[in-house]
């Protein structure tokens, strides 16, 4: 139907009021927690500033920076290794370890932020697998080039996991946006890797990494025959044996995050009814 303000509005789905009440309770509980627990990933541990105005002079920042390598190409696999304690950590390279020309203007790299108080700039850079394996710190064991999802649950540090996923996201963006969607001309990285710019002077269209709003929920059971806490998980048929995930869904155009959660709950209800029957 059409609202008074002229926008489209769909009827509220079944259970809307109950779900909104539950979300309100959840938000009120979160609001009573210490502020530190609600901070985004880049303020945990060593703070990471993402203000591009501090990236000056760029040449000096690149020379002294720390680099997270990502496999060149659309697959954008991540490089991790086993540290001395047996934990999986990102492979970090210095400027001197990078192949010649890796940071040229037409190459794929992106500034992720500056660590404080040490002041080290962190970059993502697209590099061939052989170059990383030959330049990796000898103290690291089992250096591997794999899809990040395959090793994500082996990375204990939230900061390391977030840096790896951000680096992977930027390099995938650059590898899959080589040409302008408007005129077909080649594009080049700009804004320290945060965007790509069309090289056609008559176009100059600028494109940024795509952001897909989504909701992910953990559905738990308030009742249990054995007194334990149970959660409903799902898995894709193609996933390795033993891998499960909480349930999630993408927001479609014109759809709110609340509506995504409601749809997920409806799907869960159908699954449970099928299992019970």
GROMACS .gro file of C-alpha atoms in nm:
model
  277
    1UNK     CA    1   0.000   0.000   0.000
    2UNK     CA    2   0.106   0.368  -0.028
    3UNK     CA    3   0.182   0.556   0.293
    4UNK     CA    4   0.084   0.920   0.344
    5UNK     CA    5   0.443   1.027   0.265
    6UNK     CA    6   0.427   0.854  -0.072
    7UNK     CA    7   0.660   0.563   0.002
    8UNK     CA    8   0.586   0.196  -0.049
    9UNK     CA    9   0.496  -0.005   0.257
   10UNK     CA   10   0.422  -0.377   0.277
   11UNK     CA   11   0.196  -0.538   0.540
   12UNK     CA   12   0.380  -0.647   0.852
   13UNK     CA   13   0.462  -1.018   0.840
   14UNK     CA   14   0.327  -1.260   1.102
   15UNK     CA   15   0.504  -1.234   1.436
   16UNK     CA   16   0.632  -0.882   1.368
   17UNK     CA   17   0.516  -0.738   1.703
   18UNK     CA   18   0.663  -1.027   1.905
   19UNK     CA   19   0.997  -1.010   1.725
   20UNK     CA   20   1.019  -0.633   1.770
   21UNK     CA   21   0.953  -0.675   2.142
   22UNK     CA   22   1.229  -0.938   2.166
   23UNK     CA   23   1.472  -0.712   1.977
   24UNK     CA   24   1.387  -0.425   2.210
   25UNK     CA   25   1.469  -0.642   2.510
   26UNK     CA   26   1.797  -0.750   2.350
   27UNK     CA   27   1.898  -0.391   2.275
   28UNK     CA   28   1.819  -0.283   2.629
   29UNK     CA   29   2.042  -0.561   2.762
   30UNK     CA   30   2.324  -0.463   2.525
   31UNK     CA   31   2.289  -0.104   2.637
   32UNK     CA   32   2.377  -0.203   2.994
   33UNK     CA   33   2.708  -0.363   2.893
   34UNK     CA   34   3.042  -0.180   2.919
   35UNK     CA   35   3.107   0.039   2.616
   36UNK     CA   36   3.429  -0.145   2.534
   37UNK     CA   37   3.241  -0.465   2.447
   38UNK     CA   38   3.041  -0.284   2.177
   39UNK     CA   39   3.332  -0.125   1.994
   40UNK     CA   40   3.403  -0.218   1.632
   41UNK     CA   41   3.694  -0.450   1.559
   42UNK     CA   42   3.945  -0.178   1.476
   43UNK     CA   43   3.930  -0.032   1.830
   44UNK     CA   44   4.007  -0.360   2.004
   45UNK     CA   45   4.366  -0.413   2.114
   46UNK     CA   46   4.601  -0.180   1.925
   47UNK     CA   47   4.375   0.093   1.785
   48UNK     CA   48   4.367   0.134   1.408
   49UNK     CA   49   4.296   0.478   1.265
   50UNK     CA   50   4.129   0.482   0.922
   51UNK     CA   51   4.139   0.856   0.854
   52UNK     CA   52   4.310   0.890   0.513
   53UNK     CA   53   4.420   1.246   0.592
   54UNK     CA   54   4.702   1.104   0.807
   55UNK     CA   55   4.841   0.903   0.514
   56UNK     CA   56   5.107   1.162   0.429
   57UNK     CA   57   5.361   1.154   0.282
   58UNK     CA   58   5.239   0.841   0.105
   59UNK     CA   59   5.583   0.731  -0.017
   60UNK     CA   60   5.719   0.729   0.339
   61UNK     CA   61   5.413   0.545   0.471
   62UNK     CA   62   5.457   0.276   0.208
   63UNK     CA   63   5.828   0.244   0.280
   64UNK     CA   64   5.774   0.187   0.654
   65UNK     CA   65   5.445   0.001   0.632
   66UNK     CA   66   5.344  -0.354   0.707
   67UNK     CA   67   5.180  -0.553   0.426
   68UNK     CA   68   4.917  -0.827   0.435
   69UNK     CA   69   4.957  -1.026   0.112
   70UNK     CA   70   4.653  -1.160  -0.072
   71UNK     CA   71   4.677  -1.396  -0.368
   72UNK     CA   72   4.642  -1.205  -0.694
   73UNK     CA   73   4.316  -1.273  -0.879
   74UNK     CA   74   3.942  -1.303  -0.812
   75UNK     CA   75   3.983  -1.592  -0.567
   76UNK     CA   76   4.184  -1.357  -0.338
   77UNK     CA   77   4.309  -1.634  -0.111
   78UNK     CA   78   4.467  -1.541   0.223
   79UNK     CA   79   4.812  -1.626   0.355
   80UNK     CA   80   4.834  -1.758   0.711
   81UNK     CA   81   5.089  -1.955   0.909
   82UNK     CA   82   5.135  -2.136   1.239
   83UNK     CA   83   5.318  -1.924   1.496
   84UNK     CA   84   5.539  -2.058   1.774
   85UNK     CA   85   5.239  -2.120   2.000
   86UNK     CA   86   5.059  -2.325   1.738
   87UNK     CA   87   4.808  -2.048   1.660
   88UNK     CA   88   4.730  -1.943   1.303
   89UNK     CA   89   4.833  -1.585   1.228
   90UNK     CA   90   4.848  -1.361   0.920
   91UNK     CA   91   5.163  -1.359   0.711
   92UNK     CA   92   5.306  -1.005   0.721
   93UNK     CA   93   5.562  -0.869   0.477
   94UNK     CA   94   5.786  -0.563   0.479
   95UNK     CA   95   5.827  -0.334   0.179
   96UNK     CA   96   6.160  -0.498   0.098
   97UNK     CA   97   5.991  -0.840   0.078
   98UNK     CA   98   5.749  -0.738  -0.198
   99UNK     CA   99   5.824  -0.810  -0.564
  100UNK     CA  100   5.939  -0.509  -0.762
  101UNK     CA  101   5.651  -0.298  -0.890
  102UNK     CA  102   5.391  -0.436  -0.645
  103UNK     CA  103   5.302  -0.085  -0.527
  104UNK     CA  104   5.294   0.092  -0.864
  105UNK     CA  105   4.992   0.309  -0.939
  106UNK     CA  106   4.836   0.044  -1.165
  107UNK     CA  107   4.881  -0.241  -0.914
  108UNK     CA  108   4.632  -0.365  -0.656
  109UNK     CA  109   4.700  -0.248  -0.302
  110UNK     CA  110   4.498  -0.070  -0.034
  111UNK     CA  111   4.563   0.110   0.292
  112UNK     CA  112   4.379  -0.056   0.582
  113UNK     CA  113   4.473   0.187   0.858
  114UNK     CA  114   4.744   0.302   1.099
  115UNK     CA  115   4.815   0.121   1.424
  116UNK     CA  116   4.855   0.338   1.731
  117UNK     CA  117   5.059   0.413   1.929
  118UNK     CA  118   5.329   0.244   1.716
  119UNK     CA  119   5.225   0.442   1.407
  120UNK     CA  120   5.270   0.152   1.162
  121UNK     CA  121   5.057   0.173   0.849
  122UNK     CA  122   4.895  -0.155   0.745
  123UNK     CA  123   4.833  -0.227   0.376
  124UNK     CA  124   4.681  -0.510   0.174
  125UNK     CA  125   4.863  -0.602  -0.147
  126UNK     CA  126   4.797  -0.850  -0.428
  127UNK     CA  127   5.095  -1.082  -0.471
  128UNK     CA  128   5.156  -1.414  -0.645
  129UNK     CA  129   5.171  -1.715  -0.414
  130UNK     CA  130   5.531  -1.808  -0.500
  131UNK     CA  131   5.657  -1.461  -0.402
  132UNK     CA  132   5.493  -1.482  -0.059
  133UNK     CA  133   5.616  -1.832   0.017
  134UNK     CA  134   5.974  -1.731  -0.061
  135UNK     CA  135   5.959  -1.409   0.145
  136UNK     CA  136   5.770  -1.533   0.454
  137UNK     CA  137   5.942  -1.523   0.794
  138UNK     CA  138   6.132  -1.851   0.845
  139UNK     CA  139   6.002  -1.862   1.204
  140UNK     CA  140   5.652  -1.924   1.071
  141UNK     CA  141   5.547  -2.283   1.005
  142UNK     CA  142   5.295  -2.427   0.762
  143UNK     CA  143   5.254  -2.114   0.551
  144UNK     CA  144   4.943  -2.170   0.343
  145UNK     CA  145   4.744  -1.992   0.073
  146UNK     CA  146   4.380  -2.086   0.126
  147UNK     CA  147   4.030  -1.934   0.116
  148UNK     CA  148   3.993  -1.735   0.437
  149UNK     CA  149   3.672  -1.917   0.530
  150UNK     CA  150   3.865  -2.246   0.549
  151UNK     CA  151   4.096  -2.122   0.826
  152UNK     CA  152   3.889  -1.850   0.993
  153UNK     CA  153   3.799  -2.066   1.294
  154UNK     CA  154   4.170  -2.136   1.355
  155UNK     CA  155   4.257  -1.766   1.403
  156UNK     CA  156   4.218  -1.681   1.775
  157UNK     CA  157   4.270  -1.306   1.745
  158UNK     CA  158   3.962  -1.103   1.639
  159UNK     CA  159   4.195  -0.826   1.518
  160UNK     CA  160   4.390  -1.065   1.295
  161UNK     CA  161   4.072  -1.215   1.154
  162UNK     CA  162   3.926  -0.871   1.082
  163UNK     CA  163   4.244  -0.748   0.912
  164UNK     CA  164   4.259  -1.060   0.695
  165UNK     CA  165   3.894  -1.030   0.592
  166UNK     CA  166   3.931  -0.658   0.515
  167UNK     CA  167   4.245  -0.720   0.309
  168UNK     CA  168   4.075  -1.002   0.123
  169UNK     CA  169   3.768  -0.785   0.056
  170UNK     CA  170   3.969  -0.498  -0.093
  171UNK     CA  171   4.178  -0.723  -0.317
  172UNK     CA  172   3.870  -0.909  -0.441
  173UNK     CA  173   3.712  -0.571  -0.519
  174UNK     CA  174   4.013  -0.462  -0.727
  175UNK     CA  175   4.041  -0.795  -0.908
  176UNK     CA  176   3.674  -0.791  -1.014
  177UNK     CA  177   3.639  -0.427  -1.118
  178UNK     CA  178   3.907  -0.391  -1.385
  179UNK     CA  179   3.673  -0.213  -1.626
  180UNK     CA  180   3.421   0.067  -1.593
  181UNK     CA  181   3.059  -0.048  -1.575
  182UNK     CA  182   2.948   0.266  -1.762
  183UNK     CA  183   3.180   0.289  -2.061
  184UNK     CA  184   3.395  -0.026  -2.050
  185UNK     CA  185   3.728   0.158  -2.017
  186UNK     CA  186   4.000   0.029  -1.781
  187UNK     CA  187   3.993   0.147  -1.421
  188UNK     CA  188   4.280   0.223  -1.183
  189UNK     CA  189   4.300   0.224  -0.802
  190UNK     CA  190   4.249   0.561  -0.630
  191UNK     CA  191   4.209   0.697  -0.276
  192UNK     CA  192   4.488   0.471  -0.148
  193UNK     CA  193   4.306   0.166  -0.281
  194UNK     CA  194   3.965   0.251  -0.135
  195UNK     CA  195   3.808   0.299  -0.481
  196UNK     CA  196   3.872   0.260  -0.855
  197UNK     CA  197   3.854   0.538  -1.114
  198UNK     CA  198   3.765   0.509  -1.482
  199UNK     CA  199   4.056   0.615  -1.706
  200UNK     CA  200   3.823   0.757  -1.972
  201UNK     CA  201   3.844   1.138  -1.935
  202UNK     CA  202   3.487   1.172  -2.065
  203UNK     CA  203   3.357   0.935  -1.798
  204UNK     CA  204   3.575   0.934  -1.483
  205UNK     CA  205   3.323   0.714  -1.304
  206UNK     CA  206   3.434   0.612  -0.957
  207UNK     CA  207   3.338   0.278  -0.803
  208UNK     CA  208   3.366   0.166  -0.440
  209UNK     CA  209   3.361  -0.181  -0.281
  210UNK     CA  210   3.011  -0.327  -0.265
  211UNK     CA  211   2.854  -0.359   0.077
  212UNK     CA  212   2.582  -0.620   0.124
  213UNK     CA  213   2.363  -0.563   0.432
  214UNK     CA  214   2.280  -0.889   0.602
  215UNK     CA  215   2.155  -1.034   0.927
  216UNK     CA  216   2.293  -1.335   1.111
  217UNK     CA  217   2.117  -1.485   1.410
  218UNK     CA  218   2.179  -1.758   1.666
  219UNK     CA  219   1.853  -1.930   1.747
  220UNK     CA  220   1.859  -2.103   2.086
  221UNK     CA  221   1.604  -2.325   2.254
  222UNK     CA  222   1.463  -2.214   2.591
  223UNK     CA  223   1.351  -2.571   2.658
  224UNK     CA  224   1.562  -2.885   2.667
  225UNK     CA  225   1.493  -3.239   2.781
  226UNK     CA  226   1.844  -3.275   2.922
  227UNK     CA  227   1.875  -2.928   3.075
  228UNK     CA  228   2.146  -2.817   2.831
  229UNK     CA  229   2.159  -2.520   2.598
  230UNK     CA  230   2.077  -2.600   2.236
  231UNK     CA  231   2.114  -2.390   1.921
  232UNK     CA  232   1.989  -2.442   1.567
  233UNK     CA  233   2.267  -2.443   1.307
  234UNK     CA  234   2.274  -2.506   0.935
  235UNK     CA  235   2.524  -2.609   0.670
  236UNK     CA  236   2.572  -2.610   0.295
  237UNK     CA  237   2.597  -2.943   0.119
  238UNK     CA  238   2.931  -2.843  -0.036
  239UNK     CA  239   3.094  -2.759   0.300
  240UNK     CA  240   3.354  -2.990   0.456
  241UNK     CA  241   3.227  -3.249   0.701
  242UNK     CA  242   3.170  -3.104   1.047
  243UNK     CA  243   3.129  -2.738   0.946
  244UNK     CA  244   2.812  -2.566   1.060
  245UNK     CA  245   2.699  -2.205   1.074
  246UNK     CA  246   2.447  -1.982   1.241
  247UNK     CA  247   2.162  -1.881   1.008
  248UNK     CA  248   2.182  -1.566   0.800
  249UNK     CA  249   2.021  -1.384   0.512
  250UNK     CA  250   2.087  -1.086   0.287
  251UNK     CA  251   1.861  -0.782   0.286
  252UNK     CA  252   1.688  -0.733  -0.047
  253UNK     CA  253   1.617  -0.388  -0.192
  254UNK     CA  254   1.353  -0.212   0.018
  255UNK     CA  255   1.382  -0.467   0.298
  256UNK     CA  256   1.478  -0.378   0.654
  257UNK     CA  257   1.716  -0.578   0.873
  258UNK     CA  258   1.423  -0.653   1.106
  259UNK     CA  259   1.231  -0.808   0.816
  260UNK     CA  260   1.534  -1.022   0.727
  261UNK     CA  261   1.540  -1.159   1.083
  262UNK     CA  262   1.167  -1.230   1.069
  263UNK     CA  263   1.204  -1.420   0.741
  264UNK     CA  264   1.490  -1.625   0.891
  265UNK     CA  265   1.274  -1.711   1.191
  266UNK     CA  266   0.986  -1.812   0.963
  267UNK     CA  267   1.220  -2.041   0.768
  268UNK     CA  268   1.346  -2.190   1.097
  269UNK     CA  269   0.989  -2.252   1.208
  270UNK     CA  270   0.915  -2.438   0.883
  271UNK     CA  271   1.231  -2.649   0.929
  272UNK     CA  272   1.131  -2.740   1.285
  273UNK     CA  273   0.778  -2.831   1.178
  274UNK     CA  274   0.916  -3.058   0.905
  275UNK     CA  275   1.155  -3.223   1.153
  276UNK     CA  276   0.880  -3.274   1.409
  277UNK     CA  277   0.637  -3.414   1.154
   0.00000   0.00000   0.00000
